[in-house]
């Protein structure tokens, strides 16, 4: 199977998915215990001027800094499915804080990223349970899942529609540790927009109600 993957010029995520489609277990690369190394939190906590999130390969937010909390104002953060960005995206579409023109692209990105995790950790109960629940709950997810697109997101762009400061355009960078299921997501203000000024306003004021100040 590895020879076929090489002949098809598959990257590692596509190779894992190929194993999965053939009914074989792909070479295991990560454990799935979602342990966050203290050094990673220490590093992330020093990045105070940009929003930073630590999340699992299943989309569960495990830590976020104050600016990320301010940017994601009102979005739940705590135990349970409400803390899973993939689940929340498909289970409650009307709560999406992104322009509707971006929904199709972001939905596809969520699913292809989860496909890569599903291929890499095929048979793990937490992965199977999330996928099964999404298939049962969301027709949109089911339609995209059947395409079998697979890719880990390492960079992207996103627009937040913040309830107080309005549109915030950001460039996303995802840092992956090869020996961990935890990813670091950093949001940088998109060039040529007023996102830097809005992020600075959120950094100074934090999560308090901004309607009386802007």
PDB file of C-alpha atoms in Angstrom:
ATOM      1  CA  UNK A   1       0.000   0.000   0.000  1.00  0.00           C
ATOM      2  CA  UNK A   2       2.893   2.344   0.692  1.00  0.00           C
ATOM      3  CA  UNK A   3       4.185   1.670  -2.817  1.00  0.00           C
ATOM      4  CA  UNK A   4       0.799   2.596  -4.290  1.00  0.00           C
ATOM      5  CA  UNK A   5       0.721   5.777  -2.215  1.00  0.00           C
ATOM      6  CA  UNK A   6       4.184   6.711  -3.479  1.00  0.00           C
ATOM      7  CA  UNK A   7       3.168   6.010  -7.079  1.00  0.00           C
ATOM      8  CA  UNK A   8       0.144   8.271  -6.629  1.00  0.00           C
ATOM      9  CA  UNK A   9       2.390  10.914  -5.044  1.00  0.00           C
ATOM     10  CA  UNK A  10       0.183  11.035  -1.943  1.00  0.00           C
ATOM     11  CA  UNK A  11       1.182  13.119   1.008  1.00  0.00           C
ATOM     12  CA  UNK A  12       1.040  11.444   4.436  1.00  0.00           C
ATOM     13  CA  UNK A  13      -2.574  12.448   5.099  1.00  0.00           C
ATOM     14  CA  UNK A  14      -3.705  11.109   1.707  1.00  0.00           C
ATOM     15  CA  UNK A  15      -1.659   7.941   2.240  1.00  0.00           C
ATOM     16  CA  UNK A  16      -3.422   7.324   5.576  1.00  0.00           C
ATOM     17  CA  UNK A  17      -6.798   7.806   3.892  1.00  0.00           C
ATOM     18  CA  UNK A  18      -5.789   5.336   1.168  1.00  0.00           C
ATOM     19  CA  UNK A  19      -5.055   2.731   3.862  1.00  0.00           C
ATOM     20  CA  UNK A  20      -8.455   3.440   5.408  1.00  0.00           C
ATOM     21  CA  UNK A  21     -10.310   2.994   2.098  1.00  0.00           C
ATOM     22  CA  UNK A  22      -8.544  -0.338   1.625  1.00  0.00           C
ATOM     23  CA  UNK A  23      -9.715  -1.505   5.048  1.00  0.00           C
ATOM     24  CA  UNK A  24      -6.194  -1.416   6.485  1.00  0.00           C
ATOM     25  CA  UNK A  25      -4.818   0.352   9.526  1.00  0.00           C
ATOM     26  CA  UNK A  26      -2.477   3.186   8.477  1.00  0.00           C
ATOM     27  CA  UNK A  27       0.885   3.601  10.195  1.00  0.00           C
ATOM     28  CA  UNK A  28       0.104   5.209  13.531  1.00  0.00           C
ATOM     29  CA  UNK A  29       1.585   8.673  13.970  1.00  0.00           C
ATOM     30  CA  UNK A  30      -0.160  10.111  17.024  1.00  0.00           C
ATOM     31  CA  UNK A  31      -1.742   8.778  20.167  1.00  0.00           C
ATOM     32  CA  UNK A  32      -4.956  10.759  20.481  1.00  0.00           C
ATOM     33  CA  UNK A  33      -4.680  11.425  24.222  1.00  0.00           C
ATOM     34  CA  UNK A  34      -4.825  15.230  23.646  1.00  0.00           C
ATOM     35  CA  UNK A  35      -2.207  15.908  26.307  1.00  0.00           C
ATOM     36  CA  UNK A  36      -1.046  19.535  26.226  1.00  0.00           C
ATOM     37  CA  UNK A  37       2.600  19.979  27.116  1.00  0.00           C
ATOM     38  CA  UNK A  38       3.128  22.792  29.653  1.00  0.00           C
ATOM     39  CA  UNK A  39       5.791  24.287  27.414  1.00  0.00           C
ATOM     40  CA  UNK A  40       3.265  24.727  24.608  1.00  0.00           C
ATOM     41  CA  UNK A  41       0.901  26.657  26.877  1.00  0.00           C
ATOM     42  CA  UNK A  42       3.828  28.703  28.154  1.00  0.00           C
ATOM     43  CA  UNK A  43       4.749  29.597  24.572  1.00  0.00           C
ATOM     44  CA  UNK A  44       1.165  30.365  23.557  1.00  0.00           C
ATOM     45  CA  UNK A  45       0.533  32.520  26.630  1.00  0.00           C
ATOM     46  CA  UNK A  46       3.344  34.864  25.571  1.00  0.00           C
ATOM     47  CA  UNK A  47       1.623  35.661  22.285  1.00  0.00           C
ATOM     48  CA  UNK A  48      -0.595  38.375  23.730  1.00  0.00           C
ATOM     49  CA  UNK A  49      -1.002  40.630  20.673  1.00  0.00           C
ATOM     50  CA  UNK A  50      -2.645  38.015  18.404  1.00  0.00           C
ATOM     51  CA  UNK A  51      -5.490  35.542  19.066  1.00  0.00           C
ATOM     52  CA  UNK A  52      -4.113  32.062  19.806  1.00  0.00           C
ATOM     53  CA  UNK A  53      -5.998  28.803  20.287  1.00  0.00           C
ATOM     54  CA  UNK A  54      -4.791  25.317  21.187  1.00  0.00           C
ATOM     55  CA  UNK A  55      -7.127  22.635  19.892  1.00  0.00           C
ATOM     56  CA  UNK A  56      -7.188  18.890  19.340  1.00  0.00           C
ATOM     57  CA  UNK A  57      -7.212  17.041  16.040  1.00  0.00           C
ATOM     58  CA  UNK A  58     -10.977  16.630  16.549  1.00  0.00           C
ATOM     59  CA  UNK A  59     -11.576  20.375  16.786  1.00  0.00           C
ATOM     60  CA  UNK A  60     -11.877  20.584  20.580  1.00  0.00           C
ATOM     61  CA  UNK A  61     -10.595  23.859  22.041  1.00  0.00           C
ATOM     62  CA  UNK A  62      -8.334  23.027  24.985  1.00  0.00           C
ATOM     63  CA  UNK A  63      -6.922  26.516  25.644  1.00  0.00           C
ATOM     64  CA  UNK A  64      -7.215  30.009  24.249  1.00  0.00           C
ATOM     65  CA  UNK A  65      -5.675  33.338  25.185  1.00  0.00           C
ATOM     66  CA  UNK A  66      -7.575  36.445  26.244  1.00  0.00           C
ATOM     67  CA  UNK A  67      -7.566  37.975  22.766  1.00  0.00           C
ATOM     68  CA  UNK A  68      -8.988  34.798  21.224  1.00  0.00           C
ATOM     69  CA  UNK A  69     -11.736  34.853  23.853  1.00  0.00           C
ATOM     70  CA  UNK A  70     -12.501  38.467  22.972  1.00  0.00           C
ATOM     71  CA  UNK A  71     -12.550  37.727  19.234  1.00  0.00           C
ATOM     72  CA  UNK A  72     -14.839  34.730  19.806  1.00  0.00           C
ATOM     73  CA  UNK A  73     -17.090  36.716  22.162  1.00  0.00           C
ATOM     74  CA  UNK A  74     -20.123  34.747  23.271  1.00  0.00           C
ATOM     75  CA  UNK A  75     -18.929  31.431  21.856  1.00  0.00           C
ATOM     76  CA  UNK A  76     -18.969  28.667  24.507  1.00  0.00           C
ATOM     77  CA  UNK A  77     -15.756  27.462  26.082  1.00  0.00           C
ATOM     78  CA  UNK A  78     -15.836  24.546  28.478  1.00  0.00           C
ATOM     79  CA  UNK A  79     -16.502  20.803  28.671  1.00  0.00           C
ATOM     80  CA  UNK A  80     -18.711  19.071  26.129  1.00  0.00           C
ATOM     81  CA  UNK A  81     -19.569  19.260  22.456  1.00  0.00           C
ATOM     82  CA  UNK A  82     -20.233  23.007  22.556  1.00  0.00           C
ATOM     83  CA  UNK A  83     -16.469  23.382  22.864  1.00  0.00           C
ATOM     84  CA  UNK A  84     -15.850  21.519  19.604  1.00  0.00           C
ATOM     85  CA  UNK A  85     -15.616  23.935  16.669  1.00  0.00           C
ATOM     86  CA  UNK A  86     -16.427  21.271  14.057  1.00  0.00           C
ATOM     87  CA  UNK A  87     -19.480  20.037  15.924  1.00  0.00           C
ATOM     88  CA  UNK A  88     -20.713  23.561  16.593  1.00  0.00           C
ATOM     89  CA  UNK A  89     -20.205  24.577  12.942  1.00  0.00           C
ATOM     90  CA  UNK A  90     -22.476  21.815  11.627  1.00  0.00           C
ATOM     91  CA  UNK A  91     -24.893  21.386  14.535  1.00  0.00           C
ATOM     92  CA  UNK A  92     -25.823  25.084  14.732  1.00  0.00           C
ATOM     93  CA  UNK A  93     -25.225  26.711  11.330  1.00  0.00           C
ATOM     94  CA  UNK A  94     -27.211  29.835  12.120  1.00  0.00           C
ATOM     95  CA  UNK A  95     -24.739  30.663  14.899  1.00  0.00           C
ATOM     96  CA  UNK A  96     -21.801  30.814  12.457  1.00  0.00           C
ATOM     97  CA  UNK A  97     -19.982  34.133  12.727  1.00  0.00           C
ATOM     98  CA  UNK A  98     -18.680  34.116   9.186  1.00  0.00           C
ATOM     99  CA  UNK A  99     -20.037  35.627   5.952  1.00  0.00           C
ATOM    100  CA  UNK A 100     -22.387  33.239   4.158  1.00  0.00           C
ATOM    101  CA  UNK A 101     -20.171  33.436   1.075  1.00  0.00           C
ATOM    102  CA  UNK A 102     -17.481  31.638   3.126  1.00  0.00           C
ATOM    103  CA  UNK A 103     -19.674  28.873   4.527  1.00  0.00           C
ATOM    104  CA  UNK A 104     -19.195  26.350   1.723  1.00  0.00           C
ATOM    105  CA  UNK A 105     -15.407  26.706   1.708  1.00  0.00           C
ATOM    106  CA  UNK A 106     -15.076  26.539   5.494  1.00  0.00           C
ATOM    107  CA  UNK A 107     -17.436  23.560   5.739  1.00  0.00           C
ATOM    108  CA  UNK A 108     -15.341  21.652   3.207  1.00  0.00           C
ATOM    109  CA  UNK A 109     -12.147  22.552   5.082  1.00  0.00           C
ATOM    110  CA  UNK A 110     -13.576  21.302   8.391  1.00  0.00           C
ATOM    111  CA  UNK A 111     -14.606  17.991   6.852  1.00  0.00           C
ATOM    112  CA  UNK A 112     -11.392  17.343   4.931  1.00  0.00           C
ATOM    113  CA  UNK A 113      -9.385  18.053   8.091  1.00  0.00           C
ATOM    114  CA  UNK A 114     -11.539  15.634  10.093  1.00  0.00           C
ATOM    115  CA  UNK A 115     -11.155  13.084   7.276  1.00  0.00           C
ATOM    116  CA  UNK A 116      -7.388  13.208   7.769  1.00  0.00           C
ATOM    117  CA  UNK A 117      -7.800  12.548  11.497  1.00  0.00           C
ATOM    118  CA  UNK A 118     -10.270   9.745  10.785  1.00  0.00           C
ATOM    119  CA  UNK A 119      -7.795   8.114   8.421  1.00  0.00           C
ATOM    120  CA  UNK A 120      -4.878   8.509  10.790  1.00  0.00           C
ATOM    121  CA  UNK A 121      -6.744   7.265  13.863  1.00  0.00           C
ATOM    122  CA  UNK A 122      -9.229   4.849  12.288  1.00  0.00           C
ATOM    123  CA  UNK A 123     -11.021   2.824  14.946  1.00  0.00           C
ATOM    124  CA  UNK A 124     -10.382   5.235  17.834  1.00  0.00           C
ATOM    125  CA  UNK A 125     -13.649   5.618  19.726  1.00  0.00           C
ATOM    126  CA  UNK A 126     -13.523   9.403  20.090  1.00  0.00           C
ATOM    127  CA  UNK A 127     -13.068   9.830  16.336  1.00  0.00           C
ATOM    128  CA  UNK A 128     -15.756   7.312  15.413  1.00  0.00           C
ATOM    129  CA  UNK A 129     -18.236   8.801  17.879  1.00  0.00           C
ATOM    130  CA  UNK A 130     -17.798  12.351  16.578  1.00  0.00           C
ATOM    131  CA  UNK A 131     -18.095  11.318  12.928  1.00  0.00           C
ATOM    132  CA  UNK A 132     -21.154   9.134  13.594  1.00  0.00           C
ATOM    133  CA  UNK A 133     -22.889  11.925  15.513  1.00  0.00           C
ATOM    134  CA  UNK A 134     -22.160  14.454  12.777  1.00  0.00           C
ATOM    135  CA  UNK A 135     -23.446  12.075  10.107  1.00  0.00           C
ATOM    136  CA  UNK A 136     -26.646  11.619  12.091  1.00  0.00           C
ATOM    137  CA  UNK A 137     -27.123  15.315  12.859  1.00  0.00           C
ATOM    138  CA  UNK A 138     -26.111  17.209   9.710  1.00  0.00           C
ATOM    139  CA  UNK A 139     -27.158  16.615   6.104  1.00  0.00           C
ATOM    140  CA  UNK A 140     -24.512  19.143   5.030  1.00  0.00           C
ATOM    141  CA  UNK A 141     -21.804  17.155   6.790  1.00  0.00           C
ATOM    142  CA  UNK A 142     -23.049  13.887   5.243  1.00  0.00           C
ATOM    143  CA  UNK A 143     -22.918  15.340   1.727  1.00  0.00           C
ATOM    144  CA  UNK A 144     -19.359  16.662   2.124  1.00  0.00           C
ATOM    145  CA  UNK A 145     -18.137  13.546   3.959  1.00  0.00           C
ATOM    146  CA  UNK A 146     -19.097  11.363   0.996  1.00  0.00           C
ATOM    147  CA  UNK A 147     -16.706  13.288  -1.252  1.00  0.00           C
ATOM    148  CA  UNK A 148     -13.762  11.653   0.579  1.00  0.00           C
ATOM    149  CA  UNK A 149     -11.641  14.805   0.376  1.00  0.00           C
ATOM    150  CA  UNK A 150      -8.780  14.668   2.849  1.00  0.00           C
ATOM    151  CA  UNK A 151      -6.320  17.388   3.884  1.00  0.00           C
ATOM    152  CA  UNK A 152      -4.919  18.814   7.101  1.00  0.00           C
ATOM    153  CA  UNK A 153      -5.359  22.581   7.323  1.00  0.00           C
ATOM    154  CA  UNK A 154      -2.038  24.289   7.876  1.00  0.00           C
ATOM    155  CA  UNK A 155      -3.016  27.763   6.706  1.00  0.00           C
ATOM    156  CA  UNK A 156      -6.252  29.491   5.842  1.00  0.00           C
ATOM    157  CA  UNK A 157      -8.062  32.796   5.872  1.00  0.00           C
ATOM    158  CA  UNK A 158     -11.160  33.656   7.860  1.00  0.00           C
ATOM    159  CA  UNK A 159     -13.536  36.508   8.505  1.00  0.00           C
ATOM    160  CA  UNK A 160     -15.071  36.925  11.950  1.00  0.00           C
ATOM    161  CA  UNK A 161     -18.304  38.894  12.213  1.00  0.00           C
ATOM    162  CA  UNK A 162     -17.844  40.252  15.727  1.00  0.00           C
ATOM    163  CA  UNK A 163     -21.027  41.514  17.434  1.00  0.00           C
ATOM    164  CA  UNK A 164     -19.376  44.798  18.483  1.00  0.00           C
ATOM    165  CA  UNK A 165     -16.384  45.622  16.262  1.00  0.00           C
ATOM    166  CA  UNK A 166     -17.831  44.134  13.079  1.00  0.00           C
ATOM    167  CA  UNK A 167     -15.848  42.404  10.345  1.00  0.00           C
ATOM    168  CA  UNK A 168     -12.369  41.166  11.307  1.00  0.00           C
ATOM    169  CA  UNK A 169     -10.352  39.579   8.481  1.00  0.00           C
ATOM    170  CA  UNK A 170      -7.522  37.322   9.615  1.00  0.00           C
ATOM    171  CA  UNK A 171      -4.868  35.047   8.192  1.00  0.00           C
ATOM    172  CA  UNK A 172      -4.658  31.705   9.999  1.00  0.00           C
ATOM    173  CA  UNK A 173      -1.499  29.707  10.612  1.00  0.00           C
ATOM    174  CA  UNK A 174      -1.647  26.240  12.166  1.00  0.00           C
ATOM    175  CA  UNK A 175       1.437  24.788  13.833  1.00  0.00           C
ATOM    176  CA  UNK A 176       1.465  20.997  14.080  1.00  0.00           C
ATOM    177  CA  UNK A 177       3.638  18.930  16.408  1.00  0.00           C
ATOM    178  CA  UNK A 178       4.402  15.542  14.875  1.00  0.00           C
ATOM    179  CA  UNK A 179       4.303  13.779  18.255  1.00  0.00           C
ATOM    180  CA  UNK A 180       1.062  15.357  19.483  1.00  0.00           C
ATOM    181  CA  UNK A 181      -2.633  15.641  18.658  1.00  0.00           C
ATOM    182  CA  UNK A 182      -2.634  19.278  19.746  1.00  0.00           C
ATOM    183  CA  UNK A 183      -2.386  22.108  17.229  1.00  0.00           C
ATOM    184  CA  UNK A 184      -1.612  25.773  17.776  1.00  0.00           C
ATOM    185  CA  UNK A 185      -3.760  28.141  15.732  1.00  0.00           C
ATOM    186  CA  UNK A 186      -2.676  31.770  15.443  1.00  0.00           C
ATOM    187  CA  UNK A 187      -4.743  34.524  13.811  1.00  0.00           C
ATOM    188  CA  UNK A 188      -2.847  37.381  12.155  1.00  0.00           C
ATOM    189  CA  UNK A 189      -4.581  40.532  10.881  1.00  0.00           C
ATOM    190  CA  UNK A 190      -5.086  40.316   7.130  1.00  0.00           C
ATOM    191  CA  UNK A 191      -2.997  42.793   5.174  1.00  0.00           C
ATOM    192  CA  UNK A 192      -4.867  45.714   3.635  1.00  0.00           C
ATOM    193  CA  UNK A 193      -7.707  45.599   6.197  1.00  0.00           C
ATOM    194  CA  UNK A 194      -8.456  47.335   9.492  1.00  0.00           C
ATOM    195  CA  UNK A 195      -8.169  44.031  11.380  1.00  0.00           C
ATOM    196  CA  UNK A 196      -5.006  45.098  13.229  1.00  0.00           C
ATOM    197  CA  UNK A 197      -6.788  48.128  14.719  1.00  0.00           C
ATOM    198  CA  UNK A 198      -9.808  46.042  15.703  1.00  0.00           C
ATOM    199  CA  UNK A 199      -7.665  43.341  17.305  1.00  0.00           C
ATOM    200  CA  UNK A 200      -5.791  46.008  19.253  1.00  0.00           C
ATOM    201  CA  UNK A 201      -9.115  47.427  20.465  1.00  0.00           C
ATOM    202  CA  UNK A 202     -10.198  43.961  21.560  1.00  0.00           C
ATOM    203  CA  UNK A 203      -6.836  43.363  23.254  1.00  0.00           C
ATOM    204  CA  UNK A 204      -7.112  46.584  25.293  1.00  0.00           C
ATOM    205  CA  UNK A 205     -10.774  46.331  26.197  1.00  0.00           C
ATOM    206  CA  UNK A 206     -11.077  42.545  26.373  1.00  0.00           C
ATOM    207  CA  UNK A 207     -14.402  40.794  26.642  1.00  0.00           C
ATOM    208  CA  UNK A 208     -16.401  43.659  28.185  1.00  0.00           C
ATOM    209  CA  UNK A 209     -19.374  45.124  26.325  1.00  0.00           C
ATOM    210  CA  UNK A 210     -17.974  47.418  23.627  1.00  0.00           C
ATOM    211  CA  UNK A 211     -21.218  48.981  22.430  1.00  0.00           C
ATOM    212  CA  UNK A 212     -20.806  52.061  24.634  1.00  0.00           C
ATOM    213  CA  UNK A 213     -17.211  52.627  23.552  1.00  0.00           C
ATOM    214  CA  UNK A 214     -17.216  52.391  19.754  1.00  0.00           C
TER     215      UNK A 214
END
